[in-house]
PDB file of C-alpha atoms in Angstrom:
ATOM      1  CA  UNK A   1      99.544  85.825  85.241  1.00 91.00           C
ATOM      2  CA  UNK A   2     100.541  88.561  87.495  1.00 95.00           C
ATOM      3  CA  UNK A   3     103.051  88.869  90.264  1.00 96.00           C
ATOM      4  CA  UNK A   4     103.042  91.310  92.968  1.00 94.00           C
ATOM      5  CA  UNK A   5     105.603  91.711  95.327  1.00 91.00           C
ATOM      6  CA  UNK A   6     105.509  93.549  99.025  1.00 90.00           C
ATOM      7  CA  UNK A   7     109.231  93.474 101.474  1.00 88.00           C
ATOM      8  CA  UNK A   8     106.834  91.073 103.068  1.00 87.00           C
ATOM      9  CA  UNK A   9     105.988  88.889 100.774  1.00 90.00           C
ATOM     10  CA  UNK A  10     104.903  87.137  96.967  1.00 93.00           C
ATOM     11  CA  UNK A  11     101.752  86.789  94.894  1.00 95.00           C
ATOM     12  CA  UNK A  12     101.531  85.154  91.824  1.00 96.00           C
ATOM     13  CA  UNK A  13      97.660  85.567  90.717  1.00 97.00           C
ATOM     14  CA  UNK A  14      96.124  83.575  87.708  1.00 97.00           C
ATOM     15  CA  UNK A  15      92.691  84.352  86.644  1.00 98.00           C
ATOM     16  CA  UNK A  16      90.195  83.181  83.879  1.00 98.00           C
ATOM     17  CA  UNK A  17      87.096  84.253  83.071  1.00 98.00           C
ATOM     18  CA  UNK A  18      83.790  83.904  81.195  1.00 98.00           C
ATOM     19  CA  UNK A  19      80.122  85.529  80.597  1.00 98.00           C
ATOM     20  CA  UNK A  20      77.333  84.090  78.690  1.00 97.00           C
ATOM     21  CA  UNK A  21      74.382  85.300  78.050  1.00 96.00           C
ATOM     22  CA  UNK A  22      72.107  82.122  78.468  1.00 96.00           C
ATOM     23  CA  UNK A  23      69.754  79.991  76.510  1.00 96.00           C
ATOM     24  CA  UNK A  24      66.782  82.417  77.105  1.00 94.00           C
ATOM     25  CA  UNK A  25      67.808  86.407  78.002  1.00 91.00           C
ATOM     26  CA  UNK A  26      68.420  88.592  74.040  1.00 90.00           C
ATOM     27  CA  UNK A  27      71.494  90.730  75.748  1.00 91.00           C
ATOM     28  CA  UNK A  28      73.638  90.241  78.446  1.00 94.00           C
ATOM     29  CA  UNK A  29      73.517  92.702  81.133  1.00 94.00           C
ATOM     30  CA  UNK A  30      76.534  90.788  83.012  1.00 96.00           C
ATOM     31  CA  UNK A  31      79.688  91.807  83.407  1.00 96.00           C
ATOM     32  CA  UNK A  32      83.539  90.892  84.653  1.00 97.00           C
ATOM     33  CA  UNK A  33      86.798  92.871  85.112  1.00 98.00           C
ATOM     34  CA  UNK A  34      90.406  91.116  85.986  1.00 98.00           C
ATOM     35  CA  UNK A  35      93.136  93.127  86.680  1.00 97.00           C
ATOM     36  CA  UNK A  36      95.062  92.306  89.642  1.00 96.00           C
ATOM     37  CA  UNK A  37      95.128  93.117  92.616  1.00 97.00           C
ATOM     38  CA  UNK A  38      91.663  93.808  92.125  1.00 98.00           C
ATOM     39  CA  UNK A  39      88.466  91.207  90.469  1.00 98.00           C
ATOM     40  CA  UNK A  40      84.930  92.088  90.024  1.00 98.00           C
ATOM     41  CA  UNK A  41      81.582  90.209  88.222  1.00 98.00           C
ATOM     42  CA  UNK A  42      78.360  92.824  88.140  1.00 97.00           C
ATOM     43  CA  UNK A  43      75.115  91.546  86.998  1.00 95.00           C
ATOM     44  CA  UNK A  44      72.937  94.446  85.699  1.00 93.00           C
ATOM     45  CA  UNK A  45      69.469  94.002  87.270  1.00 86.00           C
ATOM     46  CA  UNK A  46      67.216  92.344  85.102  1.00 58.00           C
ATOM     47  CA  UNK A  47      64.012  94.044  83.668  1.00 56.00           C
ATOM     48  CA  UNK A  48      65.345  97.673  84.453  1.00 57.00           C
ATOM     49  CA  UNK A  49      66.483 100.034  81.378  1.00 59.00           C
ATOM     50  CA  UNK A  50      69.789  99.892  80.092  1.00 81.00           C
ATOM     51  CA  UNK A  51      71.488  97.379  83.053  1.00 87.00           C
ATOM     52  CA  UNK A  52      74.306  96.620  80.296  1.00 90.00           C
ATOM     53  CA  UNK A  53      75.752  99.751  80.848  1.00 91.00           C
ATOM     54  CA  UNK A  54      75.416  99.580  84.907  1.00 92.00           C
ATOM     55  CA  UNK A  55      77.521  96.417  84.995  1.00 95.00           C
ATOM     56  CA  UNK A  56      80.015  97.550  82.354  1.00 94.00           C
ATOM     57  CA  UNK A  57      80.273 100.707  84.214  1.00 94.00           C
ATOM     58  CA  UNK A  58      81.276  99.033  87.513  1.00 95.00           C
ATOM     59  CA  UNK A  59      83.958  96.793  85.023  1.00 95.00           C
ATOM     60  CA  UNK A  60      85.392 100.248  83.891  1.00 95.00           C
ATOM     61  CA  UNK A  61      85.144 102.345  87.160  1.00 95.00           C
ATOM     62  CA  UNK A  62      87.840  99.466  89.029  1.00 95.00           C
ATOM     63  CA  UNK A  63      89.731  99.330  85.896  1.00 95.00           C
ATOM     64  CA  UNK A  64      90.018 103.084  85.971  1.00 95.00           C
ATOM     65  CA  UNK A  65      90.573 103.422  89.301  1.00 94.00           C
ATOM     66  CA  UNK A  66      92.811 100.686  90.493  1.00 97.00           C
ATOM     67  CA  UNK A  67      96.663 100.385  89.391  1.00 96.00           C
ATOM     68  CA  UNK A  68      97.073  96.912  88.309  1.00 97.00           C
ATOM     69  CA  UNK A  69     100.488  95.158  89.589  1.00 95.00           C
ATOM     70  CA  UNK A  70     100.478  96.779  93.263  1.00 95.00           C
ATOM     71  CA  UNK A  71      98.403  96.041  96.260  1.00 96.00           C
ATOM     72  CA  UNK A  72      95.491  98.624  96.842  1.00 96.00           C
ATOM     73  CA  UNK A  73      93.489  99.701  99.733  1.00 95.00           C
ATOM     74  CA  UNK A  74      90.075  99.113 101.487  1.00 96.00           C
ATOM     75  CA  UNK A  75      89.502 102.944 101.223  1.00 95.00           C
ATOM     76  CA  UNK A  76      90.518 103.170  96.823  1.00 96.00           C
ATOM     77  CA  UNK A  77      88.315 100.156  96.433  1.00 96.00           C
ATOM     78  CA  UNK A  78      85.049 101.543  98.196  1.00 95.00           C
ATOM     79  CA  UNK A  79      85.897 105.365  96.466  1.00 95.00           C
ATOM     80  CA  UNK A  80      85.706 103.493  93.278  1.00 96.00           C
ATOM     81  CA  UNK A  81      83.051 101.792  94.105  1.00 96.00           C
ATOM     82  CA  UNK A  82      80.807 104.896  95.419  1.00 95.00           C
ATOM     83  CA  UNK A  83      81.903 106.947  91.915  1.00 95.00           C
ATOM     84  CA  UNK A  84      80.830 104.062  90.249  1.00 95.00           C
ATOM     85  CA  UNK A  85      77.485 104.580  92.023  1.00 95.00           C
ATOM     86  CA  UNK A  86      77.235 108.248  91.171  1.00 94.00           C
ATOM     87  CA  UNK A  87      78.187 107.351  87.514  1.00 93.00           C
ATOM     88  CA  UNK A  88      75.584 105.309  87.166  1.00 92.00           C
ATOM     89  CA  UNK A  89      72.881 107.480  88.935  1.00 89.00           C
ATOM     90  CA  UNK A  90      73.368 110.222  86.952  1.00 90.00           C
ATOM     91  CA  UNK A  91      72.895 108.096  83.086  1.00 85.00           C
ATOM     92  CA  UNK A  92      69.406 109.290  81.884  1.00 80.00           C
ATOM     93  CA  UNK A  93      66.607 106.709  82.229  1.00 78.00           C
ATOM     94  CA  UNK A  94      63.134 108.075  80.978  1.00 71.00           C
ATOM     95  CA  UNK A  95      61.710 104.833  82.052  1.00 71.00           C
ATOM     96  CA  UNK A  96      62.891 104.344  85.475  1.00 74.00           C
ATOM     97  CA  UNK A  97      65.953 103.738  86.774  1.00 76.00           C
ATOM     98  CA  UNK A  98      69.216 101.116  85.904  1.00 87.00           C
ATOM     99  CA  UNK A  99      71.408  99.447  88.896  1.00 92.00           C
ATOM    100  CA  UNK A 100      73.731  96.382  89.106  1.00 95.00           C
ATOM    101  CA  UNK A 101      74.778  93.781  91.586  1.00 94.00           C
ATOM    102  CA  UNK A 102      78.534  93.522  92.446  1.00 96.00           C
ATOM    103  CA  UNK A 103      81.143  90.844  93.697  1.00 97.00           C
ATOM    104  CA  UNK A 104      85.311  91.856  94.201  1.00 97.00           C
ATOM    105  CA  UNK A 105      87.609  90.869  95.752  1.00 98.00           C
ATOM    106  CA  UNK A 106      91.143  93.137  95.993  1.00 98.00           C
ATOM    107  CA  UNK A 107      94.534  92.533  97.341  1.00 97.00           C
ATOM    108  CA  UNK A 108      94.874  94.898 100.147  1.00 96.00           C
ATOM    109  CA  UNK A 109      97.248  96.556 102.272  1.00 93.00           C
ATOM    110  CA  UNK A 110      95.969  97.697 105.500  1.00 89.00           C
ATOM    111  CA  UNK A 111      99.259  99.263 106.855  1.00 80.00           C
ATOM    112  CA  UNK A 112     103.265  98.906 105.705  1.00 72.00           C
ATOM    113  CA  UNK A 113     103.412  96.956 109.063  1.00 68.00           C
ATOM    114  CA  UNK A 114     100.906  94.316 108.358  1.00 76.00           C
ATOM    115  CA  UNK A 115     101.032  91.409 105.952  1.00 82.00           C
ATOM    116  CA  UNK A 116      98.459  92.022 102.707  1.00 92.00           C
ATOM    117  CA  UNK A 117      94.937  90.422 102.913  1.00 95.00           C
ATOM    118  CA  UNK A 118      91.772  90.082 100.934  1.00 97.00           C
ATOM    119  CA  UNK A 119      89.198  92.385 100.414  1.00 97.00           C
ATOM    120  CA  UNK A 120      86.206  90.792  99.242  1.00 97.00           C
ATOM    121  CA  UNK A 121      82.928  93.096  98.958  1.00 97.00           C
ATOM    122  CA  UNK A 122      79.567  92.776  97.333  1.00 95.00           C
ATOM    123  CA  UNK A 123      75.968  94.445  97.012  1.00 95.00           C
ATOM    124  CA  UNK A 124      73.455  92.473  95.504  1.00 91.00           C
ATOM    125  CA  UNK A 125      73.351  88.799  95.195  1.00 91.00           C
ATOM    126  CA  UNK A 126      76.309  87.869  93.133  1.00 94.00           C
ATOM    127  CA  UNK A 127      78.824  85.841  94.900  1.00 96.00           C
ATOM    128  CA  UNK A 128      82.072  85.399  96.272  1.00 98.00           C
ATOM    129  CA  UNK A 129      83.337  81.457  97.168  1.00 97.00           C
ATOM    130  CA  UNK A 130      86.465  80.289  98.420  1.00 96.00           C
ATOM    131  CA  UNK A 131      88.187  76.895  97.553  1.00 94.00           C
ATOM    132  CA  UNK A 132      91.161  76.032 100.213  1.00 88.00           C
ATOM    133  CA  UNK A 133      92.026  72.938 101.048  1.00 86.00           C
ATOM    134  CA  UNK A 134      89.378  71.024  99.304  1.00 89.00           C
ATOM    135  CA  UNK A 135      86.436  73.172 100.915  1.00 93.00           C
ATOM    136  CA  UNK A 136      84.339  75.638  98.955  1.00 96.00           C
ATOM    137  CA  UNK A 137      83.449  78.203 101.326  1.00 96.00           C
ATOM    138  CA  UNK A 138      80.579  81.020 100.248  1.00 95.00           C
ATOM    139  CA  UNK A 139      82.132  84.677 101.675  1.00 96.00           C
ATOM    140  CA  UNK A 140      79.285  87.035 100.796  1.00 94.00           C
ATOM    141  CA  UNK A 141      75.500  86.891 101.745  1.00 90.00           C
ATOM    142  CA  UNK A 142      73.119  87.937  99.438  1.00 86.00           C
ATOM    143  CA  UNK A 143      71.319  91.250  99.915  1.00 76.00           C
ATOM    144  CA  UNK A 144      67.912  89.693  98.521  1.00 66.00           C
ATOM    145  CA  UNK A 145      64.429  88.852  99.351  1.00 57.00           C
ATOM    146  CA  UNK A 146      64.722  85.415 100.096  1.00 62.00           C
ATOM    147  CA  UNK A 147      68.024  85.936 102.011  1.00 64.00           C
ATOM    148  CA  UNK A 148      65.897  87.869 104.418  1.00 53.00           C
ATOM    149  CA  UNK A 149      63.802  85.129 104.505  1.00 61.00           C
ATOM    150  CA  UNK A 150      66.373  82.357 105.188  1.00 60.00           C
ATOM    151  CA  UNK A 151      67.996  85.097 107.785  1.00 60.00           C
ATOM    152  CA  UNK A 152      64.743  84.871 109.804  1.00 63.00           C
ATOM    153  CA  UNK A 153      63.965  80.935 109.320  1.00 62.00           C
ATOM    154  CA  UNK A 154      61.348  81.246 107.307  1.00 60.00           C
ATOM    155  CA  UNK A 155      63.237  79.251 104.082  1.00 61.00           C
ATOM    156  CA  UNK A 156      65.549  77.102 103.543  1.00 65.00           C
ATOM    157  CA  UNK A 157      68.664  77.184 100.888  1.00 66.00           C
ATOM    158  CA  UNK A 158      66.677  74.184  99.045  1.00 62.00           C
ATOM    159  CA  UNK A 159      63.312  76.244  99.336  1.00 56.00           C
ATOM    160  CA  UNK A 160      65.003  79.618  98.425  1.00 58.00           C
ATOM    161  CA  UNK A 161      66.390  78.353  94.695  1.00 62.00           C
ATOM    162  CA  UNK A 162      62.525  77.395  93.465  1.00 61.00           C
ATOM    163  CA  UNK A 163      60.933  80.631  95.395  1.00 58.00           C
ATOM    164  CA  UNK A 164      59.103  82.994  93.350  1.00 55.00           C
ATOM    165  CA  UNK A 165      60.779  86.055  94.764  1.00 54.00           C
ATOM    166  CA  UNK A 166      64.413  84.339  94.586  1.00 63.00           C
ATOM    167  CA  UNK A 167      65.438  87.410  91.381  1.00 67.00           C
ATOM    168  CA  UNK A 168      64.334  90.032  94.095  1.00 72.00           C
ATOM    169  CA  UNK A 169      67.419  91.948  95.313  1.00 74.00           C
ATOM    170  CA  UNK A 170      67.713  94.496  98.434  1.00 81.00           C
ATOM    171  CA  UNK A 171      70.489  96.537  97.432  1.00 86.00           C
ATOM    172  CA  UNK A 172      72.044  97.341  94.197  1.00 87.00           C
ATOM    173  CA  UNK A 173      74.695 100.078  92.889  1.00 92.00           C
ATOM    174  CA  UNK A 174      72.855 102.681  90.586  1.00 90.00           C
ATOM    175  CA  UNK A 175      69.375 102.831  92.670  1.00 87.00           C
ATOM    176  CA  UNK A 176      70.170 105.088  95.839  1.00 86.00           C
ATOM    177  CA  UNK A 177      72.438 108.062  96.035  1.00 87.00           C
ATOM    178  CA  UNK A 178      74.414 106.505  99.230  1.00 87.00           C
ATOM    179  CA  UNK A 179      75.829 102.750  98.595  1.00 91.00           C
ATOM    180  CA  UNK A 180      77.499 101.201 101.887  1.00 88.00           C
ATOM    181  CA  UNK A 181      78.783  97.440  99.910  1.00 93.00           C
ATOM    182  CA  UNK A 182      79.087  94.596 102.609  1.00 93.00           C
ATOM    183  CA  UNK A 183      83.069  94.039 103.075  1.00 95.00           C
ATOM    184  CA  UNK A 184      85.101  90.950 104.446  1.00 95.00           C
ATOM    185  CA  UNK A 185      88.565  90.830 105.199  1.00 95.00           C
ATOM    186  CA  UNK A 186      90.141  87.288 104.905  1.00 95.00           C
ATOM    187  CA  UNK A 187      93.940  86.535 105.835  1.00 92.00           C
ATOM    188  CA  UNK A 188      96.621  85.685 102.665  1.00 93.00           C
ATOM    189  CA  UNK A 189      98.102  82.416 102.796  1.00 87.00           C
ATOM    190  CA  UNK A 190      99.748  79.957 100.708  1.00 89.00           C
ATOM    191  CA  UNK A 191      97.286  77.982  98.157  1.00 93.00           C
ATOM    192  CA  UNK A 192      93.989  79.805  97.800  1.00 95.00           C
ATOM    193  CA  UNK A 193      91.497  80.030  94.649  1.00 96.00           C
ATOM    194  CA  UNK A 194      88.101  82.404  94.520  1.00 98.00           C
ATOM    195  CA  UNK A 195      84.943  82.064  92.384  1.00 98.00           C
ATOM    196  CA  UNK A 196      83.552  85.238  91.606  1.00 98.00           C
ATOM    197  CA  UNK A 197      80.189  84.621  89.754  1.00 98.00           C
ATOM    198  CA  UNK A 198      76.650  85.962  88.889  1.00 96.00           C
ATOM    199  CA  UNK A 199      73.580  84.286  90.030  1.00 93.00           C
ATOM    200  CA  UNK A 200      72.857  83.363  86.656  1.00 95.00           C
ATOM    201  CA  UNK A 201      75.042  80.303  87.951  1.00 97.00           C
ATOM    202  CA  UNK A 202      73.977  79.646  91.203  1.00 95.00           C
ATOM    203  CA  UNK A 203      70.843  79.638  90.116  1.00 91.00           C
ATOM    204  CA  UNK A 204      71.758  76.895  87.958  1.00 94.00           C
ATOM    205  CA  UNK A 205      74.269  75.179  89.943  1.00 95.00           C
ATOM    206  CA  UNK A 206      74.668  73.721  93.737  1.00 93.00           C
ATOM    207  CA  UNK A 207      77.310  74.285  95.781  1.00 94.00           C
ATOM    208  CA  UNK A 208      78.135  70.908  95.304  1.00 95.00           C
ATOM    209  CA  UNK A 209      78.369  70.812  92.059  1.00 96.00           C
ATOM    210  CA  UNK A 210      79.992  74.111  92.077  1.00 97.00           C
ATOM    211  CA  UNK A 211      82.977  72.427  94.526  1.00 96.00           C
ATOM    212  CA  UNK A 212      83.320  69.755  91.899  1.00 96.00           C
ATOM    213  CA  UNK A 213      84.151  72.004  89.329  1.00 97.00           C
ATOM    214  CA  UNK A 214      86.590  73.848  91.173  1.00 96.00           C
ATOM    215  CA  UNK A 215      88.103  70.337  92.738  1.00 94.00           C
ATOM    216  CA  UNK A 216      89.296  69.735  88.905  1.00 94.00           C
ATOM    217  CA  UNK A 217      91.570  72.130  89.013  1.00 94.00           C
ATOM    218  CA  UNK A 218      92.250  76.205  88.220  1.00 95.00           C
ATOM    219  CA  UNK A 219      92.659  75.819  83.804  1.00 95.00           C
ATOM    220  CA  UNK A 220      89.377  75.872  82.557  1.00 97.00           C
ATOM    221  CA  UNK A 221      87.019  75.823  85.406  1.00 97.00           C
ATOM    222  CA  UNK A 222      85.316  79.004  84.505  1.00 98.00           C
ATOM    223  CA  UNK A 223      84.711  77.204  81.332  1.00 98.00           C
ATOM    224  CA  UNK A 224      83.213  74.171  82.565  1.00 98.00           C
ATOM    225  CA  UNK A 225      81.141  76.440  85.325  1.00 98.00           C
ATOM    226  CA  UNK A 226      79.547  78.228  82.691  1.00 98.00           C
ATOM    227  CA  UNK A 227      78.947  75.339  79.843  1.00 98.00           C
ATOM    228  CA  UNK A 228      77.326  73.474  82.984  1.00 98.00           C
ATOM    229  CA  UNK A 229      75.021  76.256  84.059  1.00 98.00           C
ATOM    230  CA  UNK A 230      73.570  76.641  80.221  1.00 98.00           C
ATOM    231  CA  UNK A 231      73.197  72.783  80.125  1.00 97.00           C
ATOM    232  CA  UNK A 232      71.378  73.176  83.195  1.00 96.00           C
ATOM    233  CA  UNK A 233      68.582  75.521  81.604  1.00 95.00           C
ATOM    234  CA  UNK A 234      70.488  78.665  81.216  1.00 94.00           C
ATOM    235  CA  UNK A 235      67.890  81.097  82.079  1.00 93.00           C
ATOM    236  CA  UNK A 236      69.862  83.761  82.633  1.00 92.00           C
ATOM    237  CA  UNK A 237      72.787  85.853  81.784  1.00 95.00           C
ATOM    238  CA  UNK A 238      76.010  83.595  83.598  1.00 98.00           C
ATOM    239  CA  UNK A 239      79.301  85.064  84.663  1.00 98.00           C
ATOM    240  CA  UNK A 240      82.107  82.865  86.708  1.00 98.00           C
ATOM    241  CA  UNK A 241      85.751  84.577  87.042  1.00 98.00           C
ATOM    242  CA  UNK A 242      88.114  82.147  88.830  1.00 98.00           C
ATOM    243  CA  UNK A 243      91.017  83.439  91.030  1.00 98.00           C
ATOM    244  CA  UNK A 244      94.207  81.550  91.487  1.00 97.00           C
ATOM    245  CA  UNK A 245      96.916  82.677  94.435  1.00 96.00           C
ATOM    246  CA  UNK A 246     100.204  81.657  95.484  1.00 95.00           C
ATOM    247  CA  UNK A 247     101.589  83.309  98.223  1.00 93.00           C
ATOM    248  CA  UNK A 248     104.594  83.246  99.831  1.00 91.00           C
ATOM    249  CA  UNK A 249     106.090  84.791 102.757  1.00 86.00           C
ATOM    250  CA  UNK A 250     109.305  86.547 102.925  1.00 74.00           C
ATOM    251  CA  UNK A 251     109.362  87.168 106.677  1.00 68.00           C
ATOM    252  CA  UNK A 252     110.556  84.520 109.082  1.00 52.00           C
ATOM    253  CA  UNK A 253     109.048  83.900 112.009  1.00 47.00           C
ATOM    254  CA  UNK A 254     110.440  85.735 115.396  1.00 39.00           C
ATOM    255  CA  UNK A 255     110.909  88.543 118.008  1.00 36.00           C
ATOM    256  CA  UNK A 256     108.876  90.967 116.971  1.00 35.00           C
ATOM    257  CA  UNK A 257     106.931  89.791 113.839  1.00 34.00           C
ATOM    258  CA  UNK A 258     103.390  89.043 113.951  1.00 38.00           C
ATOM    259  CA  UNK A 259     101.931  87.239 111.140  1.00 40.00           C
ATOM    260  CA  UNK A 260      98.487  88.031 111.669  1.00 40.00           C
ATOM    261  CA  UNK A 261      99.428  91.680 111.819  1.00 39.00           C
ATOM    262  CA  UNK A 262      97.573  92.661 114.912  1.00 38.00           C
ATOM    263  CA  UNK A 263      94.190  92.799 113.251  1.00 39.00           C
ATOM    264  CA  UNK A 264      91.747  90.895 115.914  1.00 39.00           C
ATOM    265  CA  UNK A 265      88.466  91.389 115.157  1.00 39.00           C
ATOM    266  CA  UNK A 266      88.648  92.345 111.730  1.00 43.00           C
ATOM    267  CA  UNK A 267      90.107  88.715 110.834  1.00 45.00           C
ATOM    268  CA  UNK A 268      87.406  86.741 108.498  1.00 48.00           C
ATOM    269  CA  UNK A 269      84.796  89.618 109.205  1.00 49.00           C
ATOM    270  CA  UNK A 270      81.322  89.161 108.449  1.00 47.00           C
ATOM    271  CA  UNK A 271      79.318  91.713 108.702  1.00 49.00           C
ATOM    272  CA  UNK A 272      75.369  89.956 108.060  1.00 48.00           C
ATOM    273  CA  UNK A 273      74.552  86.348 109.293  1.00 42.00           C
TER     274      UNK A 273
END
């Protein structure tokens, strides 16, 4: 458990974690880092040399690069994110080349005048969810084939989990020298949990039964995520790291303060779909 503290306001964060690398796969080319503010899950791309060290590379590059115990910023969190990238380009690869898929989320602060929000980012097709108030909520979009396809009508979410192209992903850290990750910003407030996970689980797992999981309860829902994803079939490597906030306010409302901290537009962003 970890508490942060702003003039502004409280944050106690919980998180527990788990990777597994399946009933079928020999190594496990996932990933996971906790070390608030900041969370990440990286799934190194299947079938391409060395992916281990892609994801664990993304683990240690946010470790390395993000205090833990103090908010951080949009701009630290996408610096660490493009080093990351350039560490990861530059590991040899005499058979082609190694990338990963990525999924954060960080406590930010945007300005001393606002109140801190929630960075969430990804490239690939691992996944950020919300669960507040009894609704699981998916943040990210997948950069992937069949998310193009489901963008432009052509498949459905059913039809996209049996599609033969459904591993296919668009974007990954590792495979182009410029990386530009999808980022959200989502207000703080009160009660909120986050499931940061590979798609060796969703590919495993509905939404619904993801939801149910997380409806138990934060203590040993990563746990149960996983153990139900390998009783499911477990073909691939499965990650789930599950986020637990309390936040409290230490403003009171008046003259002069504004809770949502004049953001507009940049409230519950989404930049794809």
């Amino acid at each position: 458990m970890t508490t942060i503290e702003t003039p502004r306001s409280t944050h106690v964060l919980r998180s527990e974690g788990r990777t597994d690398t399946g009933l079928v796969r020999r190594l496990n080319e996932d990933a996971f880092y906790a070390g608030a503010p900041a969370f990440v899950v990286a799934d190194g791309m299947g079938g391409h040399e060395r992916g281990e060290v892609a994801s664990r590379e993304v683990a240690a590059a946010l470790e390395r690069g993000i205090p833990v115990g103090t908010p951080t910023t949009t701009e630290a969190v996408v610096t660490t994110i493009v080093a990351a990238n350039a560490v990861i380009r530059s590991i040899p690869t005499p058979n082609g080349v190694i990338g990963t898929t990525v999924a954060g989320l960080a406590l930010v602060a945007l300005s001393p005048q606002t109140d801190l929000h929630w960075m969430v980012f990804n490239v690939g097709d691992s996944r950020v969810y919300t669960w507040t108030d009894g609704v699981l909520r998916r943040i990210t979009v997948d950069h992937s084939a069949v998310q193009e396809l489901i963008d432009d009508g052509s498949l459905t979410e059913a039809e996209a989990r049996q599609h033969p192209d459904r591993n296919i992903v668009t974007k990954a850290i590792g495979v182009e020298a410029g990386i530009d990750p999808d980022v959200w910003l989502l207000p703080v407030a009160g009660r909120q949990r986050f499931l940061l996970c590979s798609d060796g689980l969703t590919g495993e797992l509905t939404d619904e039964g993801i939801a149910e999981v997380l409806s138990q309860g934060f203590e040993g829902a990563a746990d149960r995520l996983v153990e139900l994803a390998l009783a499911a079939g477990g073909r691939d490597n499965v990650t789930a790291l599950v986020v637990d906030v309390v936040s409290t306010s230490l403003m009171s409302s008046g003259p002069g303060y504004d809770d949502a901290g004049g953001l507009g537009y940049l409230e519950e962003t989404m930049p794809r779909g």
